[in-house]
Backbone as a ProteinNet text record, in pm:
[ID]
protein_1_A
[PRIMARY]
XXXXXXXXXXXXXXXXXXXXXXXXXXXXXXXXXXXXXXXXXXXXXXXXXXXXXXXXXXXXXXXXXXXXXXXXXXXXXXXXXXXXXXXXXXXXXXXXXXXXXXXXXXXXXXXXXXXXXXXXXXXXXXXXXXXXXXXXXXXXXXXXXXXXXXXXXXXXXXXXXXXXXXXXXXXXXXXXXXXXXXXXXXXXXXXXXXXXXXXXXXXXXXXXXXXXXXXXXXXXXXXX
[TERTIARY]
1877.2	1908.3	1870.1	1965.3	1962.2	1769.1	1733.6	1613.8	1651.9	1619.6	1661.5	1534.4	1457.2	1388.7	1410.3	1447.6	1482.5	1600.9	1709.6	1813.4	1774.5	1882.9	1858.5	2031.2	2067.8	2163.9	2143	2056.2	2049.6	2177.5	2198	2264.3	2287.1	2415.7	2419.5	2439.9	2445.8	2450.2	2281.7	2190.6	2129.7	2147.4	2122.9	2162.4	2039	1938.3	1866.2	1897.9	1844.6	1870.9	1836.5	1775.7	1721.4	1892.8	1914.6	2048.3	2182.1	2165.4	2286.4	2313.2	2175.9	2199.7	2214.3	2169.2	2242.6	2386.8	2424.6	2563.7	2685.2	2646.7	2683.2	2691.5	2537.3	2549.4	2620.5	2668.3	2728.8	2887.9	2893.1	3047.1	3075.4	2980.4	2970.6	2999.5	2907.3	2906.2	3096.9	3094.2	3236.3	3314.8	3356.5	3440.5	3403.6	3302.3	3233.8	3286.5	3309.5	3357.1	3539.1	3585.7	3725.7	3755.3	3691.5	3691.1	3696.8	3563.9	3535	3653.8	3666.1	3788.5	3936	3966.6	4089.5	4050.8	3947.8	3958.4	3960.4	3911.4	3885.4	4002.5	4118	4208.1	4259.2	4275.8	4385.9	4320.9	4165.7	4158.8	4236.3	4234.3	4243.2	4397.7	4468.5	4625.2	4647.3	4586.3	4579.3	4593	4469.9	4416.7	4526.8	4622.6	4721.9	4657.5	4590.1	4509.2	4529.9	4689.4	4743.6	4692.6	4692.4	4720.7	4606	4474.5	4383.1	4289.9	4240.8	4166.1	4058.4	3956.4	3846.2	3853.2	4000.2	3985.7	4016.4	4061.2	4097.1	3999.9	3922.1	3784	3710.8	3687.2	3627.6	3673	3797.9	3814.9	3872.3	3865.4	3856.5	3706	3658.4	3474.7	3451.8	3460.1	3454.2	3507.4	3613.8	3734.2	3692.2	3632.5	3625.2	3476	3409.3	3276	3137.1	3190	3092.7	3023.6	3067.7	2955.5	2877.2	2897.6	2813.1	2699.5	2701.5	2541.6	2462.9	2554.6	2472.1	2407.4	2469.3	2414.8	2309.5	2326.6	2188.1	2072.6	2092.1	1982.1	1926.9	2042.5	1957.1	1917.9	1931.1	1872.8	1684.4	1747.8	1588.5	1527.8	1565.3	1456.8	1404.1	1535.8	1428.7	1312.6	1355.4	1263.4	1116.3	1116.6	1028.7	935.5	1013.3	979.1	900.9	930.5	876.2	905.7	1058.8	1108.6	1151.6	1125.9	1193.3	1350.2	1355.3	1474.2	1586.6	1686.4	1832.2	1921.3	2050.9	2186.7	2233	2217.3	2280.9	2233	2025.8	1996	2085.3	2071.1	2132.1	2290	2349.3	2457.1	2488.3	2365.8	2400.3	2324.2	2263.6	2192.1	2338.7	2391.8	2497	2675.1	2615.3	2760.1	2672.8	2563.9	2529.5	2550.6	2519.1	2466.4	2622.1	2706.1	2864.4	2941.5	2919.1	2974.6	3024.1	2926.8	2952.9	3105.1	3110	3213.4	3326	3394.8	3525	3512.5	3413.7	3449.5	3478.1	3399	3409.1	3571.9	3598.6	3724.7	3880.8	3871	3966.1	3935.7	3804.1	3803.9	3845.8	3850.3	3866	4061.8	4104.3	4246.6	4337.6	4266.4	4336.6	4309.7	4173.9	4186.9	4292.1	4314.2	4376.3	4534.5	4567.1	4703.1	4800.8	4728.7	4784.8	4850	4959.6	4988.4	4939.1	4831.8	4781.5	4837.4	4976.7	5046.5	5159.2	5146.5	5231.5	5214.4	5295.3	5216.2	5142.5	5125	5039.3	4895.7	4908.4	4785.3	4707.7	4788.4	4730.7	4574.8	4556.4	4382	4308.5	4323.6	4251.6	4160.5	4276.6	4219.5	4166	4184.6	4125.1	3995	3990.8	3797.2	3701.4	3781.6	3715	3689.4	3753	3783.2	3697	3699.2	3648.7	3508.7	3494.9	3391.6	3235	3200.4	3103.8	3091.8	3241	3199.8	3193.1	3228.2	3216.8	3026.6	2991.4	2860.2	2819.1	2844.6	2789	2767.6	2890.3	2894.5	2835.3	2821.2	2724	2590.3	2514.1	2395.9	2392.4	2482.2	2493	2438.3	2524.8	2521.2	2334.4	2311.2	2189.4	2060.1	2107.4	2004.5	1988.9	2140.8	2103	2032.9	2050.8	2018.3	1818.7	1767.3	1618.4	1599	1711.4	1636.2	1674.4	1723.5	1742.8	1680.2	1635.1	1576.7	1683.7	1793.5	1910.7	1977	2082.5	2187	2340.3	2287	2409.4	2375.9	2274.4	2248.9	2324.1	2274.4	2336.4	2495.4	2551.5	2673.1	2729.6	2682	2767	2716.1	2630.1	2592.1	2693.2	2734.9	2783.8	2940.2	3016.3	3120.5	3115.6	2997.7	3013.2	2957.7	2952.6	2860.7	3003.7	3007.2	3133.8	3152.6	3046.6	2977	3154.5	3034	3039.1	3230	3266.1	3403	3502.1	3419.2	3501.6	3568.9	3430.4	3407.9	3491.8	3465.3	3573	3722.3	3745.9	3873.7	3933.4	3883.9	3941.2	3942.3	3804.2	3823.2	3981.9	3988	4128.8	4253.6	4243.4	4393.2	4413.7	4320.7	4327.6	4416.7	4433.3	4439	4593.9	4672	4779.5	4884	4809.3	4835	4878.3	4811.3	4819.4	4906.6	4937.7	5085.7	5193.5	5209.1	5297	5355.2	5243.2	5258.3	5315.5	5279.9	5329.8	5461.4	5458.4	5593.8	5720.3	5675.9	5765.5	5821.4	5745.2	5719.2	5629.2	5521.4	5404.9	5368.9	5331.9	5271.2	5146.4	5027.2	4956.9	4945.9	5095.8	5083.1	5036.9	5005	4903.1	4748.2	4681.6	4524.9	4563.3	4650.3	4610.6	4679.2	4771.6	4854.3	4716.5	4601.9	4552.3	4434.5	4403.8	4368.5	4373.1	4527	4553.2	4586.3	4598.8	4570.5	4447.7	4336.7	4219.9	4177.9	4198.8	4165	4302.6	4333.1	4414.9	4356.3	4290.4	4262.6	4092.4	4068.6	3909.7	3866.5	3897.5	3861.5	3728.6	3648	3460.9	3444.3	3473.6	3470.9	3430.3	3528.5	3523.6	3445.2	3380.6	3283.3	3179.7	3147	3048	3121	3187.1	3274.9	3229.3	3293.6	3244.3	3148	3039.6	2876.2	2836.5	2880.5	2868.6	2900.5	3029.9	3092.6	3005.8	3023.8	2927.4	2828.1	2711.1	2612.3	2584.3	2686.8	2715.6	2749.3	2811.1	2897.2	2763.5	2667	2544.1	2466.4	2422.1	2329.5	2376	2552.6	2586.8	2575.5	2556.2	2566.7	2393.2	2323.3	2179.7	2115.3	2183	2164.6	2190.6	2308.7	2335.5	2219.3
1139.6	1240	1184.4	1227.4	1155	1214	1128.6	1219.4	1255.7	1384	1486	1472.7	1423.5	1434.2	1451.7	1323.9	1276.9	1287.3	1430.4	1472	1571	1510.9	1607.4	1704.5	1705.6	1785.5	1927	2029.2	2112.1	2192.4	2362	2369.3	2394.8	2357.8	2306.1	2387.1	2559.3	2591.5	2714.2	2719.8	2815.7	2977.3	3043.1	3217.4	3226.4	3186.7	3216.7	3351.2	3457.3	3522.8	3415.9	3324.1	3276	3159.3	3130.1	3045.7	3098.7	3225.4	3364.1	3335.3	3368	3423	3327.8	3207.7	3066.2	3084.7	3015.8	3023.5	3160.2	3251	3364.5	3387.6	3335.9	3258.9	3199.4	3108.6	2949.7	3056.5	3123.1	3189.1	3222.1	3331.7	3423.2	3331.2	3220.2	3100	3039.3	3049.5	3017.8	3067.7	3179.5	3318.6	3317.1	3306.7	3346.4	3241.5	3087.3	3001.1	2985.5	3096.2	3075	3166.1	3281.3	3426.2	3296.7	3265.7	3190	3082.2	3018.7	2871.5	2978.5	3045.8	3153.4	3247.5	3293.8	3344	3242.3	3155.4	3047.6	2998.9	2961.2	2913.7	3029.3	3148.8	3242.9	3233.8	3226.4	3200.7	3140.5	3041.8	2892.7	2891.6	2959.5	2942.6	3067	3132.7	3272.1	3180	3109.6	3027	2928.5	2872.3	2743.7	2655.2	2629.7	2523.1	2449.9	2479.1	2451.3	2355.4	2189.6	2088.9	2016.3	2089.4	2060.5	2008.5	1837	1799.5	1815.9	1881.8	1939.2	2076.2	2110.6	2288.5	2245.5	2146.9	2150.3	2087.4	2004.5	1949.7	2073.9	2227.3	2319.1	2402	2409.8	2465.6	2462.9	2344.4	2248.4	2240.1	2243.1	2243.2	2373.5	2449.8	2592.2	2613.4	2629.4	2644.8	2548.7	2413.2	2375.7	2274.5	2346.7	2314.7	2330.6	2516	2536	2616.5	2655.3	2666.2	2591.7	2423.7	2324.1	2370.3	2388.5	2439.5	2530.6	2661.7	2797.2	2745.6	2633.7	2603.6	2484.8	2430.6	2327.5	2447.3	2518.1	2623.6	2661.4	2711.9	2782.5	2668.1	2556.6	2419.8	2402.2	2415.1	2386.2	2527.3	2615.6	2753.2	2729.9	2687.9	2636	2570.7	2486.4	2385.4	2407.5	2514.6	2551	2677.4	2742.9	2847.2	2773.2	2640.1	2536.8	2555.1	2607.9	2651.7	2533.9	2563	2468.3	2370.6	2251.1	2225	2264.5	2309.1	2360.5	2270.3	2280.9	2202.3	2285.9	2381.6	2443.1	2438.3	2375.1	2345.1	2196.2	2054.8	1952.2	1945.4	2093.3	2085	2092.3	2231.4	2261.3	2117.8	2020.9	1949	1811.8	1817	1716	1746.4	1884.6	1927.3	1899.9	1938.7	1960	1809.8	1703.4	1590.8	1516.4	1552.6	1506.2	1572.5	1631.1	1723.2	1661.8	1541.2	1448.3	1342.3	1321.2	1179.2	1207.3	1317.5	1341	1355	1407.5	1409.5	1252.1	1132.8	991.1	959.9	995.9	937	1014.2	1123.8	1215.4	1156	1148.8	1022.8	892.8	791	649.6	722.8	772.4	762.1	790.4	915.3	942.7	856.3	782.5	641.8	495.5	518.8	393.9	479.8	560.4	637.4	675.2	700.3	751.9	880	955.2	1039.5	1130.4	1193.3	1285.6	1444	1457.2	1560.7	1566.5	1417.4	1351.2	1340.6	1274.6	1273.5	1207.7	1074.5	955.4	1013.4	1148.1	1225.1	1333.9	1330.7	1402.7	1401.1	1299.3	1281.7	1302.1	1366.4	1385.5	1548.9	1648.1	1749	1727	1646.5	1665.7	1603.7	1541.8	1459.6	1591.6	1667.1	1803.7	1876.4	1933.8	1981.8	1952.3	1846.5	1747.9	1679.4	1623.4	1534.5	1549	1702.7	1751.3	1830.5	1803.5	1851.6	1717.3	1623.4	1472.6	1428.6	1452.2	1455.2	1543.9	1699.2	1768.4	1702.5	1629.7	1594.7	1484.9	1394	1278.8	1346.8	1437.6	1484.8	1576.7	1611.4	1712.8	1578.5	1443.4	1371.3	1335.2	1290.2	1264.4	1293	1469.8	1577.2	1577.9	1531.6	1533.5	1409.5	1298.4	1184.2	1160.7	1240.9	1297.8	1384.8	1496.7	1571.2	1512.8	1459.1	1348.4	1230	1170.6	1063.2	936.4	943.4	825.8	813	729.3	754.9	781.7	680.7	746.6	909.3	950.2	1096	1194	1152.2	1195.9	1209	1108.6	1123.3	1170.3	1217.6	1276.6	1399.8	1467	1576.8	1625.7	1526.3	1588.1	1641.4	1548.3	1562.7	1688.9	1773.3	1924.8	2007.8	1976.9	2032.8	2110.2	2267.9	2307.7	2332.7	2291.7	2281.4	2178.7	2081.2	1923.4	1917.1	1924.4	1885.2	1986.8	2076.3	2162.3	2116	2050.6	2016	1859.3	1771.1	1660.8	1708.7	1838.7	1865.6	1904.8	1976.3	1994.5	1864.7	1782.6	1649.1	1562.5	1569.1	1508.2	1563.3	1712.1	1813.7	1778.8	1800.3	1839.4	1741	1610.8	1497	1543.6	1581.4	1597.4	1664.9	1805.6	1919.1	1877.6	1836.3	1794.3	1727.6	1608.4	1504.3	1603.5	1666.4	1719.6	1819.8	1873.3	1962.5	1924.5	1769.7	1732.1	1666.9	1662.8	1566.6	1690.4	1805.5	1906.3	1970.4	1905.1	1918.8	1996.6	2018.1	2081.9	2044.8	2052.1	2001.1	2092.2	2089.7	2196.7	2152.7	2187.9	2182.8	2321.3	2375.5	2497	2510.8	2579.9	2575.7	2702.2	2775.4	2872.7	2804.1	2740.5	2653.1	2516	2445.1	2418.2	2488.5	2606.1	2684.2	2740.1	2771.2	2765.8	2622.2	2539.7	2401.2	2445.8	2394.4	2362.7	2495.3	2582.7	2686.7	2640.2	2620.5	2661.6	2488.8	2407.2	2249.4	2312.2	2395.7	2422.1	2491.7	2415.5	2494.2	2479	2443.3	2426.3	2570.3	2676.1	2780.7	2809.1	2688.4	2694	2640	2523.6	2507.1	2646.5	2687.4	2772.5	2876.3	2902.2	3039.1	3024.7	2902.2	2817	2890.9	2781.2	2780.7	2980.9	3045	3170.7	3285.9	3260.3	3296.9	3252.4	3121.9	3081.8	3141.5	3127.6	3191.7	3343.8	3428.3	3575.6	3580.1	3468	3512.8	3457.4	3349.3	3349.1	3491.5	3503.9	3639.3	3731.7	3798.4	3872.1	3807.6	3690.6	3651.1	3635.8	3615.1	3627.9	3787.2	3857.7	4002.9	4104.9	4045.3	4066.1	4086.3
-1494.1	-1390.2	-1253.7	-1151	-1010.5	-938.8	-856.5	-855.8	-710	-694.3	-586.5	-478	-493.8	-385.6	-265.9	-249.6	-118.6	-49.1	-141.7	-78.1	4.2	152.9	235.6	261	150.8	152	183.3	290.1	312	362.1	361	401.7	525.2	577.1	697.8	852.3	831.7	953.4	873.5	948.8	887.8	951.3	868.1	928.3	990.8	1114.8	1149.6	1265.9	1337.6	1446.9	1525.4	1554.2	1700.4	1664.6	1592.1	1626.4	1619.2	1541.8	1566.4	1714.4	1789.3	1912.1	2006.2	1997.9	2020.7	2046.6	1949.4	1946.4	2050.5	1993	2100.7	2207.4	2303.5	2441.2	2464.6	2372.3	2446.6	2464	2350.7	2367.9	2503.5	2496.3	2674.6	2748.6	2746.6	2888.5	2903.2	2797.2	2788.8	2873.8	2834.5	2912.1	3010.1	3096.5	3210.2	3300.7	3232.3	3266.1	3321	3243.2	3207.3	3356.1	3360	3459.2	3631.8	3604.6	3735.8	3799.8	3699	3735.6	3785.3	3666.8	3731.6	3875.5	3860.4	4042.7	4185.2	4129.8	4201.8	4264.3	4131.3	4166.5	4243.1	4195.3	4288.1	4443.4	4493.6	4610.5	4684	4626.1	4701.4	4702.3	4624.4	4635.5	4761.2	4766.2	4851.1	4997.1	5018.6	5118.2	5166.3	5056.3	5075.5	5044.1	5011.4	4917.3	4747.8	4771.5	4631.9	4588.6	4650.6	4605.9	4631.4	4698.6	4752.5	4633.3	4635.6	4564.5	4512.5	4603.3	4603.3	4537.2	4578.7	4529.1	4329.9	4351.4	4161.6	4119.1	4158.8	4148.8	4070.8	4198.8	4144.3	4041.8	4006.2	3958.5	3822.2	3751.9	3676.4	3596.8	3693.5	3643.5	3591.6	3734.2	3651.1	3521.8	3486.4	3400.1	3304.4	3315.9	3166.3	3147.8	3258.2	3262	3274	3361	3381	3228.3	3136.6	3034.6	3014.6	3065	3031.5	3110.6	3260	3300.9	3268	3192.3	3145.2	3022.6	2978	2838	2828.5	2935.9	3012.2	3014.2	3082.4	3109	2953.1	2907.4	2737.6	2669.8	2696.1	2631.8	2688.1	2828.9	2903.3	2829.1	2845.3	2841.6	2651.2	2571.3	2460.5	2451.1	2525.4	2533.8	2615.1	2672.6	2788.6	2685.9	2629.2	2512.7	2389.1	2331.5	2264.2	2162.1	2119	2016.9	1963.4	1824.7	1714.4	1765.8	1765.6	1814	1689.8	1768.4	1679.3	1694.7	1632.6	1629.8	1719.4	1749.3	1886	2021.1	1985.9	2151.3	2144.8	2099.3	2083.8	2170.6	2078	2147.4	2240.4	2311.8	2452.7	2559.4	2505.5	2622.7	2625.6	2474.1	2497.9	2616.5	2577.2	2679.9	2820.9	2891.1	2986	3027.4	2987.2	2996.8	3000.8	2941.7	2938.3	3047.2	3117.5	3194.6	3305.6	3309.8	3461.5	3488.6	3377	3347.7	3406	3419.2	3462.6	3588	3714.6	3812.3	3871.7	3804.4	3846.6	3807.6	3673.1	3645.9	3735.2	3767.5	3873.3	4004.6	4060	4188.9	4186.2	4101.3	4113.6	4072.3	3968	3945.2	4080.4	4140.6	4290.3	4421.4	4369.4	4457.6	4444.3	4316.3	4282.7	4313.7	4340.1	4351.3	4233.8	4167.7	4038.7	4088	3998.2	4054.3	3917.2	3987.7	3886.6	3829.1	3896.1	3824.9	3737.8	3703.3	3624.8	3452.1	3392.7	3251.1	3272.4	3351	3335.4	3434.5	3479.7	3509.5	3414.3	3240	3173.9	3090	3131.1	3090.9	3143.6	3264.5	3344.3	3372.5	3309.6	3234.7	3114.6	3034.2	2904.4	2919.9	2986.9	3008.8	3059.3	3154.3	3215.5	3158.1	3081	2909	2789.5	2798.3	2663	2681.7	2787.4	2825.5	2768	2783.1	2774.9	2653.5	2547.2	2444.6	2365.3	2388.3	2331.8	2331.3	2423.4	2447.5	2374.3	2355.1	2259.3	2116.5	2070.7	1942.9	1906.5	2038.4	1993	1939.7	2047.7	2068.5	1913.5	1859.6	1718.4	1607.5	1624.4	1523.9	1538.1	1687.2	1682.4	1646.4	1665.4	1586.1	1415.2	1397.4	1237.3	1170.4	1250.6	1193.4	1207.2	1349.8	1364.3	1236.2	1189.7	1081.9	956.6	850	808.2	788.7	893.7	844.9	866.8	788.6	777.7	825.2	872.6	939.1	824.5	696.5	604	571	549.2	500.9	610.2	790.8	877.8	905.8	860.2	820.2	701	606.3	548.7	563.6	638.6	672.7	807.7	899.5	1003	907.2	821.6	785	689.1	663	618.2	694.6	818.5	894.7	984.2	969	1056.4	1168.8	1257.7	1402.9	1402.6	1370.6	1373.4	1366.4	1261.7	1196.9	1321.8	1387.7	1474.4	1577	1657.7	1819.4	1748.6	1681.2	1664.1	1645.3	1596.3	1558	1700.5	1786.7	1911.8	1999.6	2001.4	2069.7	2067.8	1937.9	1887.8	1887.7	1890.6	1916.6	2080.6	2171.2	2286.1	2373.7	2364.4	2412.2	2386.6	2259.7	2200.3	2291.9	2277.5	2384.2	2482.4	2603.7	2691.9	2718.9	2672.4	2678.1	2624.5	2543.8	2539.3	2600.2	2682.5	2811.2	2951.9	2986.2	3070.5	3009.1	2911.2	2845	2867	2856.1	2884.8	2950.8	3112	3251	3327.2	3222.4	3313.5	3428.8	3560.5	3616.7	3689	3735.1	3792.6	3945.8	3996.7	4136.8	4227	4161.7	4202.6	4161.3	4162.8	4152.4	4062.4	4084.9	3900.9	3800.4	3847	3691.8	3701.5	3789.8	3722.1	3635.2	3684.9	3552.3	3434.5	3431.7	3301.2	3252	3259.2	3216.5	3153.7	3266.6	3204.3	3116.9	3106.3	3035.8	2885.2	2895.9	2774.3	2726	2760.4	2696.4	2617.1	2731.4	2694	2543.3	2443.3	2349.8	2325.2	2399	2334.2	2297.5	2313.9	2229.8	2109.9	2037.4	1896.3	1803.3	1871.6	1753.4	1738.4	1849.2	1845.9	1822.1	1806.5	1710.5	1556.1	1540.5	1384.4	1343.4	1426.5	1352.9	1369.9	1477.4	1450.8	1376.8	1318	1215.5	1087.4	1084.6	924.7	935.8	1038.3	1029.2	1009.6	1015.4	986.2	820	789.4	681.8	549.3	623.3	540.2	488.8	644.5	644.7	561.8	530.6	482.6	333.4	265.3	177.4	105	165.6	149.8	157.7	221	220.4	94.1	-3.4	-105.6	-207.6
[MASK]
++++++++++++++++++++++++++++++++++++++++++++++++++++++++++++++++++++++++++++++++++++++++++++++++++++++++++++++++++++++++++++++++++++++++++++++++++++++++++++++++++++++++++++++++++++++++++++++++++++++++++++++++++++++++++++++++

C-alpha cells in the first residue's frame, strides 16, 4: 500500500468564512472597477477627449485594473491583521503587483507608432486586462508550492485547484477575444468603446467567482 503520509493532496479550495469573504471582496472590487472605467470614459467623451491617451490610460486601469488596488489593500490589511496566509491573499498581492506592466507596454507601442486601434493594437487591452491576473496566478502557483513543500506536488495541485485552472482559462480565452474583435472591426476610438473593450476582456471576476462558488458548495456539503 502507497504510504500516504506525505500526500499533500488536500482539498483544494477550503470552506473557510475568513476566505468566503475573501473572495467576495475581490468580486465587489471588481464591479466597482467596471462602474468607475465606464463613467470615466463617458466624461471624457462628454469633454472631447475621445482619443486622448491619457484619458484611455485611465480608463483602461480603472476598467481592468483598478480591483488590482482594492485587492492590494485586502492583501496588506491581511497581512497587517497577521492572518493566516490564503490562496486568495496570494492572489490579491499577485494582481496588485502585475498591475504595472501594461502601462510601460501602451507607452513604448505609441512611441514606436504603432497604431493602437488597429488589430495590430489588440494586446494592448489584454495586458490591462490580463496583466495583473497573470501575476495573480504566478503568486497562486507560488503559494501552493510554500504549502506543499514540492514543486511536483504544487503542480498537480494547481491543475485541481479551480482558482487556479480558472484565472489560466481566461488568461488564454482573452487574448482570442480580442483579435477577433478587432478582426471584425472593433476599434475603441472613443473612451466608452474603450470601456467596453476593457470591460468585456476583464474577466478576473471569475476565478474568484470559482473559488467562491466552490467554497459555498463545500460548506453546504459539510453542513449535511
Amino acid at each position: 500500500m502507497a504510504d500516504k503520509s506525505n500526500d499533500h493532496s488536500l482539498p483544494e479550495v477550503q470552506p473557510t468564512e475568513e476566505s468566503e469573504s475573501g473572495f467576495a471582496e475581490l468580486l465587489r472590487y471588481t464591479l466597482l472597477g467596471y462602474l468607475g472605467g465606464l463613467a470615466v470614459g463617458v466624461l471624457l467623451d462628454t469633454l472631447g477627449f475621445h482619443k486622448a491617451a491619457l484619458g484611455q490610460w485611465l480608463v483602461r486601469t480603472l476598467g481592468g485594473e483598478a480591483e488590482s488596488l482594492f485587492e492590494g489593500l485586502f492583501a496588506l490589511r491581511q497581512r497587517i491583521l497577521r492572518k493566516t496566509a490564503s490562496i486568495a491573499e496570494s492572489y490579491a498581492w499577485g494582481k496588485f503587483l502585475g498591475m504595472i506592466a501594461p502601462w510601460g507596454i501602451d507607452a513604448l507601442s505609441r512611441f514606436l507608432g504603432l497604431d493602437v486601434y488597429s488589430v495590430e493594437g489588440f494586446y494592448i487591452p489584454y495586458f490591462y486586462a490580463m496583466s495583473d491576473q497573470i501575476g495573480a496566478n504566478i503568486a497562486g502557483i507560488i503559494h501552493l508550492r510554500k504549502e506543499t513543500g514540492d514543486w511536483i506536488t504544487a503542480i498537480r495541485r494547481y491543475f485541481r485547484h479551480p482558482v487556479m485552472l480558472a484565472s489560466l482559462g481566461v488568461i488564454l480565452v482573452v487574448p482570442i477575444g480580442l483579435l477577433v474583435a478587432r478582426l471584425m472591426g472593433f476599434s475603441p476610438t472613443t473612451q466608452v468603446a474603450t470601456a467596453i473593450e476593457i470591460i468585456a476582456s476583464n474577466l478576473c471576476w471569475v476565478p474568484p467567482a470559482v473559488g467562491w462558488l466552490t467554497e459555498k458548495r463545500h460548506a453546504m456539503e459539510s453542513g449535511k
